[in-house]
Coordinates of C-alpha atoms and ligand atoms in Angstrom, one line a residue:
M220 CA 79.1 14.9 19.5
K221 CA 77.4 11.9 21.1
I222 CA 73.8 11.5 20.2
P223 CA 71.9 8.4 21.7
F224 CA 69.1 6.8 19.8
N225 CA 66.5 7.6 22.6
K226 CA 66.5 9.2 25.8
A227 CA 63.6 8.9 28.3
Q228 CA 63.2 12.4 30.0
F229 CA 61.7 12.9 33.5
G230 CA 61.0 16.0 35.3
P231 CA 60.9 16.8 39.0
E232 CA 57.1 15.9 38.9
E233 CA 57.8 12.3 38.0
I234 CA 60.5 12.0 40.7
E235 CA 58.3 13.5 43.3
A236 CA 55.3 11.6 42.5
A237 CA 57.4 8.2 42.8
V238 CA 58.9 9.4 46.1
E239 CA 55.4 10.2 47.4
V240 CA 54.1 6.8 46.6
L241 CA 57.2 5.3 48.3
R242 CA 56.5 7.3 51.4
S243 CA 52.9 6.2 51.6
G244 CA 53.9 2.6 51.7
V245 CA 51.2 1.7 49.3
V246 CA 53.5 0.3 46.4
G247 CA 51.6 -2.8 45.2
G248 CA 49.4 -2.9 42.1
N249 CA 45.7 -2.1 41.4
G250 CA 45.9 0.8 44.0
P251 CA 44.4 4.4 43.9
V252 CA 47.0 5.9 41.7
G253 CA 46.8 3.0 39.1
R254 CA 43.0 3.4 39.2
S255 CA 43.3 7.2 38.5
V256 CA 45.8 6.4 35.6
E257 CA 43.2 3.9 34.2
A258 CA 40.4 6.7 34.6
L259 CA 42.5 9.2 32.8
L260 CA 43.3 6.8 29.9
R261 CA 39.7 6.0 29.5
E262 CA 38.7 9.6 29.2
M263 CA 41.8 10.6 27.1
L264 CA 41.4 7.8 24.5
G265 CA 37.7 7.2 24.5
V266 CA 37.4 3.6 25.6
E267 CA 35.3 1.7 28.1
H268 CA 37.9 -0.3 29.8
A269 CA 41.6 0.5 30.4
L270 CA 43.6 -2.2 32.5
L271 CA 47.2 -1.3 33.3
T272 CA 49.6 -4.1 32.9
T273 CA 53.2 -4.7 33.6
S274 CA 54.1 -4.3 29.9
C275 CA 52.5 -4.3 26.4
T276 CA 53.7 -7.8 26.1
H277 CA 51.6 -8.7 29.0
A278 CA 48.7 -6.7 27.7
L279 CA 48.8 -8.9 24.5
E280 CA 49.1 -12.1 26.4
L281 CA 46.1 -11.0 28.5
A282 CA 44.0 -10.4 25.5
F283 CA 44.8 -14.0 24.3
M284 CA 44.0 -15.4 27.8
V285 CA 40.5 -13.9 27.6
L286 CA 39.9 -15.0 24.0
D287 CA 39.0 -18.7 23.4
I288 CA 41.9 -19.3 21.0
G289 CA 44.2 -22.2 21.2
P290 CA 45.7 -25.3 19.6
G291 CA 44.5 -25.6 16.0
D292 CA 43.8 -22.1 15.5
E293 CA 45.5 -19.5 13.4
V294 CA 46.2 -15.8 14.1
L295 CA 47.5 -13.5 11.3
L296 CA 50.0 -10.9 12.0
P297 CA 52.9 -8.9 10.3
S298 CA 56.4 -10.4 10.5
F299 CA 57.7 -6.8 10.5
T300 CA 57.0 -6.4 14.2
F301 CA 58.5 -6.9 17.7
V302 CA 58.6 -10.4 18.9
S303 CA 55.9 -9.9 21.6
T304 CA 53.3 -9.7 18.9
A305 CA 54.1 -13.3 18.0
N306 CA 54.7 -14.6 21.4
A307 CA 51.2 -13.8 22.7
I308 CA 49.9 -16.2 20.0
L309 CA 52.4 -18.9 20.7
R310 CA 51.8 -18.8 24.4
C311 CA 48.1 -19.8 23.9
R312 CA 49.4 -22.6 21.6
A313 CA 47.9 -21.2 18.5
R314 CA 49.6 -20.8 15.2
P315 CA 51.2 -17.3 14.2
V316 CA 50.6 -16.9 10.4
F317 CA 52.8 -14.1 9.0
V318 CA 51.4 -11.8 6.4
D319 CA 53.5 -9.6 4.2
I320 CA 53.2 -5.6 4.6
D321 CA 52.6 -2.9 2.0
E322 CA 55.7 -1.4 0.8
A323 CA 54.5 2.3 1.3
S324 CA 52.8 2.1 4.7
L325 CA 55.3 -0.8 6.1
M326 CA 51.9 -2.2 7.6
L327 CA 49.8 -5.2 7.0
D328 CA 48.7 -5.4 3.2
P329 CA 44.9 -5.9 3.5
Q330 CA 44.9 -8.1 0.2
K331 CA 47.5 -10.4 1.6
V332 CA 45.5 -10.6 4.9
K333 CA 42.4 -11.7 3.0
E334 CA 44.4 -14.3 1.0
A335 CA 45.9 -15.7 4.2
I336 CA 42.5 -16.5 5.8
T337 CA 41.6 -20.3 6.2
P338 CA 38.7 -21.9 8.1
K339 CA 41.1 -22.1 11.1
T340 CA 41.8 -18.4 11.3
K341 CA 40.4 -16.7 14.5
A342 CA 42.1 -13.4 14.8
I343 CA 44.2 -10.6 13.3
I344 CA 46.8 -8.6 15.1
C345 CA 47.6 -5.5 13.3
V346 CA 50.6 -3.4 14.4
H347 CA 50.5 0.4 14.2
Y348 CA 54.1 1.1 13.2
A349 CA 56.2 4.1 13.9
R350 CA 53.7 6.8 14.2
L351 CA 50.8 6.0 12.1
A352 CA 47.6 3.6 12.0
A353 CA 47.6 0.3 10.1
P354 CA 45.0 0.2 7.4
M355 CA 42.0 0.2 9.7
E356 CA 39.2 0.6 7.3
A357 CA 40.1 -2.4 5.3
L358 CA 41.1 -4.4 8.4
L359 CA 37.8 -3.7 10.2
D360 CA 36.0 -4.8 7.1
I361 CA 37.9 -8.1 6.9
A362 CA 37.5 -8.8 10.6
D363 CA 33.7 -8.2 10.3
R364 CA 33.1 -10.2 7.2
H365 CA 35.0 -13.2 8.4
R366 CA 34.0 -12.8 12.2
L367 CA 37.6 -12.5 13.2
T368 CA 38.8 -10.7 16.4
L369 CA 40.8 -7.6 15.7
I370 CA 43.7 -6.9 18.2
E371 CA 45.6 -3.7 17.8
D372 CA 49.5 -3.8 18.7
A373 CA 49.4 -0.1 19.5
A374 CA 52.5 -0.5 21.6
Q375 CA 54.0 2.6 19.8
G376 CA 50.7 4.3 19.3
I377 CA 50.1 6.6 22.3
G378 CA 49.1 10.2 21.1
A379 CA 48.3 9.0 17.5
R380 CA 44.8 9.0 16.1
W381 CA 43.1 7.7 13.0
N382 CA 39.8 9.2 11.8
E383 CA 39.7 10.9 15.1
R384 CA 40.0 7.7 17.0
A385 CA 42.9 6.9 19.4
L386 CA 45.0 4.0 18.2
G387 CA 44.2 0.9 20.4
T388 CA 40.4 1.8 20.8
I389 CA 39.4 0.8 17.1
G390 CA 39.5 -3.0 17.2
D391 CA 38.3 -5.4 19.8
F392 CA 41.4 -5.1 21.9
G393 CA 44.2 -2.7 22.0
C394 CA 47.6 -2.9 23.8
I395 CA 49.9 0.2 24.4
S396 CA 53.4 0.2 25.8
F397 CA 55.1 2.5 28.4
H398 CA 58.4 1.1 28.0
E399 CA 61.6 3.3 28.3
T400 CA 61.8 3.3 24.4
K401 CA 58.3 4.6 23.7
N402 CA 56.8 8.2 23.9
I403 CA 55.2 7.9 27.3
V404 CA 57.4 6.0 29.8
C405 CA 57.2 4.6 33.2
G406 CA 60.1 2.2 32.9
E407 CA 58.1 -1.1 32.2
G408 CA 54.4 -0.9 31.7
G409 CA 51.4 -1.2 29.4
V410 CA 47.7 -1.1 29.3
L411 CA 45.0 -3.4 27.7
L412 CA 42.1 -1.4 26.1
L413 CA 38.7 -2.7 25.4
H414 CA 35.0 -1.9 25.2
D415 CA 33.4 -5.2 25.9
D416 CA 32.2 -5.5 29.4
R417 CA 32.3 -9.2 29.7
W418 CA 35.9 -9.5 28.3
A419 CA 37.0 -6.7 30.7
R420 CA 35.6 -8.6 33.6
Q421 CA 37.5 -11.7 32.5
A422 CA 40.6 -9.7 32.0
E423 CA 40.8 -8.1 35.4
I424 CA 40.3 -11.4 37.0
M425 CA 43.2 -13.0 35.0
R426 CA 45.2 -10.0 35.7
E427 CA 44.8 -10.5 39.4
K428 CA 45.9 -14.1 39.6
G429 CA 42.6 -15.4 38.6
T430 CA 40.9 -13.7 41.5
N431 CA 38.1 -11.1 41.8
R432 CA 40.3 -8.8 43.8
S433 CA 39.3 -5.8 41.5
A434 CA 35.7 -6.4 42.4
F435 CA 36.6 -6.5 46.0
L436 CA 38.5 -3.4 46.0
R437 CA 35.4 -1.6 44.4
G438 CA 33.5 -2.8 47.4
E439 CA 31.4 -5.3 45.3
V440 CA 32.1 -8.5 47.2
D441 CA 33.2 -8.9 50.7
K442 CA 36.2 -11.2 50.2
Y443 CA 38.0 -12.1 47.0
L444 CA 38.2 -15.7 45.7
W445 CA 40.0 -17.8 43.1
L446 CA 37.6 -17.8 40.1
A447 CA 39.8 -18.6 37.1
M448 CA 43.3 -19.4 35.8
G449 CA 45.3 -16.2 35.8
S450 CA 48.7 -14.6 36.4
S451 CA 50.1 -11.3 37.9
Y452 CA 50.1 -8.5 35.5
V453 CA 49.2 -5.5 37.8
L454 CA 51.4 -2.5 37.5
S455 CA 53.1 -1.2 40.9
E456 CA 51.8 2.1 42.2
V457 CA 55.3 3.4 42.1
L458 CA 55.3 3.1 38.2
A459 CA 51.8 4.2 37.9
A460 CA 52.7 7.5 39.7
I461 CA 55.4 8.1 37.1
L462 CA 53.0 7.2 34.4
L463 CA 50.4 9.7 35.6
K464 CA 52.9 12.5 35.4
Q465 CA 54.0 11.4 31.9
L466 CA 50.5 11.1 30.6
Q467 CA 49.6 14.7 31.8
K468 CA 52.4 15.8 29.5
V469 CA 51.3 13.7 26.5
D470 CA 50.3 16.6 24.3
A471 CA 53.5 18.6 24.8
I472 CA 55.7 15.3 24.2
T473 CA 53.8 14.4 21.2
E474 CA 54.0 17.9 19.6
R475 CA 57.7 18.1 20.3
R476 CA 58.4 14.6 18.6
R477 CA 56.2 15.7 15.7
A478 CA 58.1 18.9 15.3
I479 CA 61.4 16.9 15.2
F480 CA 59.8 14.5 12.7
D481 CA 58.7 17.3 10.6
W482 CA 62.1 19.1 10.7
Y483 CA 63.9 15.9 9.6
Y484 CA 61.4 15.4 6.9
D485 CA 61.8 18.8 5.4
R486 CA 65.6 18.7 5.7
L487 CA 65.6 15.3 4.0
Q488 CA 63.3 16.2 1.0
G489 CA 66.0 17.2 -1.2
M490 CA 68.0 14.0 -0.9
A491 CA 64.6 12.1 -1.4
K492 CA 63.9 14.0 -4.6
E493 CA 67.4 13.1 -5.8
G494 CA 66.5 9.3 -5.2
R495 CA 69.1 9.1 -2.5
L496 CA 66.6 7.9 0.1
T497 CA 62.9 7.2 0.5
L498 CA 60.5 8.9 3.1
Q499 CA 57.3 8.0 4.4
S500 CA 54.4 10.3 3.8
T501 CA 51.3 11.0 6.0
P502 CA 48.0 9.8 4.7
E503 CA 44.8 11.7 5.1
G504 CA 42.9 11.3 8.2
S505 CA 45.7 10.3 10.3
E506 CA 47.1 12.2 13.2
P507 CA 50.8 10.9 13.7
N508 CA 52.6 10.7 17.1
G509 CA 56.2 11.2 15.8
H510 CA 57.4 7.9 17.5
I511 CA 59.8 6.9 14.9
F512 CA 61.6 8.8 12.2
A513 CA 62.4 5.9 9.6
F514 CA 63.4 6.1 5.8
R515 CA 64.8 3.6 3.4
V516 CA 68.0 3.6 1.4
R517 CA 68.8 1.9 -1.9
D518 CA 70.3 -1.4 -0.6
E519 CA 71.4 -3.3 2.4
S520 CA 75.1 -2.7 2.1
E521 CA 74.4 0.9 1.9
R522 CA 72.3 0.9 5.0
D523 CA 74.8 -1.1 7.0
R524 CA 77.7 1.1 5.9
C525 CA 75.7 4.2 6.7
L526 CA 74.7 2.9 10.2
A527 CA 78.4 1.9 11.0
E528 CA 79.8 5.2 9.7
M529 CA 77.1 7.3 11.8
R530 CA 78.1 5.3 14.8
N531 CA 81.8 6.2 14.3
R532 CA 80.8 9.8 14.3
G533 CA 78.8 9.4 17.6
I534 CA 75.3 9.2 16.1
H535 CA 73.3 6.1 17.2
A536 CA 70.9 5.4 14.2
T537 CA 69.4 1.9 13.9
F538 CA 67.7 -0.6 11.8
H539 CA 64.1 -2.1 12.2
Y540 CA 63.3 -5.1 12.5
V541 CA 64.8 -8.5 12.0
P542 CA 61.7 -10.0 10.5
L543 CA 60.1 -12.6 12.7
H544 CA 59.6 -15.1 9.8
S545 CA 63.3 -15.2 8.8
S546 CA 64.5 -15.1 12.6
P547 CA 66.0 -18.6 13.9
F548 CA 62.7 -19.2 15.5
G549 CA 60.6 -18.4 12.5
Q550 CA 62.7 -20.5 10.2
D551 CA 63.7 -23.5 12.4
E552 CA 60.5 -23.9 14.6
L553 CA 57.7 -22.4 12.3
G554 CA 59.2 -23.4 8.8
Y555 CA 59.3 -20.1 7.2
R556 CA 61.8 -19.2 4.5
P557 CA 63.0 -15.5 4.0
E558 CA 61.5 -15.4 0.4
D559 CA 58.0 -16.2 1.8
L560 CA 57.5 -12.5 2.6
P561 CA 59.6 -10.6 0.0
V562 CA 58.3 -7.0 1.0
T563 CA 59.1 -7.6 4.6
E564 CA 62.5 -8.7 3.7
R565 CA 63.3 -5.8 1.4
V566 CA 62.1 -3.3 3.8
A567 CA 63.9 -4.7 6.8
K568 CA 67.1 -4.7 4.9
T569 CA 67.0 -0.9 3.9
L570 CA 65.1 0.6 6.7
T571 CA 67.0 3.2 8.9
R572 CA 65.9 5.0 12.0
L573 CA 67.4 8.3 13.2
P574 CA 67.5 9.4 16.8
L575 CA 64.2 11.0 18.1
Y576 CA 63.4 12.2 21.5
P577 CA 62.1 15.3 22.9
G578 CA 65.5 16.6 24.2
L579 CA 67.3 16.5 20.8
T580 CA 68.8 19.9 20.1
E581 CA 69.0 22.0 17.0
P582 CA 72.8 21.6 16.6
E583 CA 72.4 17.9 17.1
L584 CA 69.8 17.6 14.5
N585 CA 71.8 19.7 12.1
Y586 CA 74.9 17.5 12.5
I587 CA 72.8 14.3 11.9
V588 CA 71.4 15.7 8.7
E589 CA 74.9 16.8 7.6
V590 CA 76.5 13.6 8.2
L591 CA 73.6 11.7 6.2
D592 CA 74.0 14.0 3.3
E593 CA 77.8 13.0 3.1
L594 CA 77.2 9.4 3.6
L595 CA 74.4 8.9 1.0
P596 CA 75.8 10.2 -2.2
Ligands
LIG157 C1 57.7 -2.1 22.2 C2 56.8 -3.0 21.4 C3 56.1 -4.1 22.1 C4 56.4 -4.5 23.6 O1 56.2 -3.6 24.6 P1 56.6 -3.8 26.0 O2 56.0 -2.8 26.7 O3 58.1 -3.8 26.0 O4 56.3 -5.2 26.3 C5 55.2 -4.9 21.4 N1 55.0 -4.5 20.1 C6 55.5 -3.6 19.4 C7 55.2 -3.4 18.0 C8 56.4 -2.7 20.0 O5 57.0 -1.7 19.5

């Protein structure tokens, strides 16, 4: 058997929608299809503004372009995340300050966030990892007390909710990804979510090369002009058309992923009770989206042996993440040492992710669990 880690799935509807846009010849960005995707996202997620971008990385960068954050400022974030979270901070020449995670939730530890705040701190980026929300109640409270901007890296968060609120719509800014590896896919793509009208106006100008082309397209001005520094972060209509069809299936996709997650969880309960692995529970008030199935084993050598042996048997399981603070850039350029964030180090050494995508079959799932049972005595 050969089981990939992930497999994006498109039906005839995505293919037809992409072809239709190609036939129309209107393939640039910020067109009618993109605008209807943005309207759908606003309604689906419950947010004032949704700006499609070329990636979640770019949505994060756009948030920082709008904010008045720069040299001398500090932004708090986890080290247990993807590089884009930190790059967005570095691109505006502010300093990323890594904060350790909580060992149970694998997300920012609010107590350590509080301890990391200095007079230079301007913002917090929280990461919603795997399928659940970061500790939003505590983070909203901290951000409010210290007047910090709260940015949600909800790259993995489409379809998930916390206290009935969609991930990415809880803080000041939210960024979601539609990359090939995520639950809803258009190839490369993302969206910036926000409630504030003034910031939204600035973001749509910066997304359109620093011009008011968006206002022009709405018929609000009769020609569009260069108003600010900007870049080009608009999503092509071809990708927007694929995204529209994917988003129309979000409930079914989320349900299927959650069913696979629950299946793994139930089947691995026995091994967890015997102390052979550690599973992640689902806290009250959260509505997970089944993005990642992750568990931890006892130590790094067992994890690496387990991953290598699974690959030998055709199962592409994988680790997560190489922590940013102990990466070459984190150590050489930012001056961190691995031991600065001990929980992050421990988690990253022992975390294992199993294949999870809607097309996984029951024989494949059975095979994965049988192999695991044998590899983790
Ligand atoms: C995938 C991911 C990103 C980057 O998303 P892109 O759309 O590929 O730019 C950023 N942060 C996290 C936590 C991610 O998982």
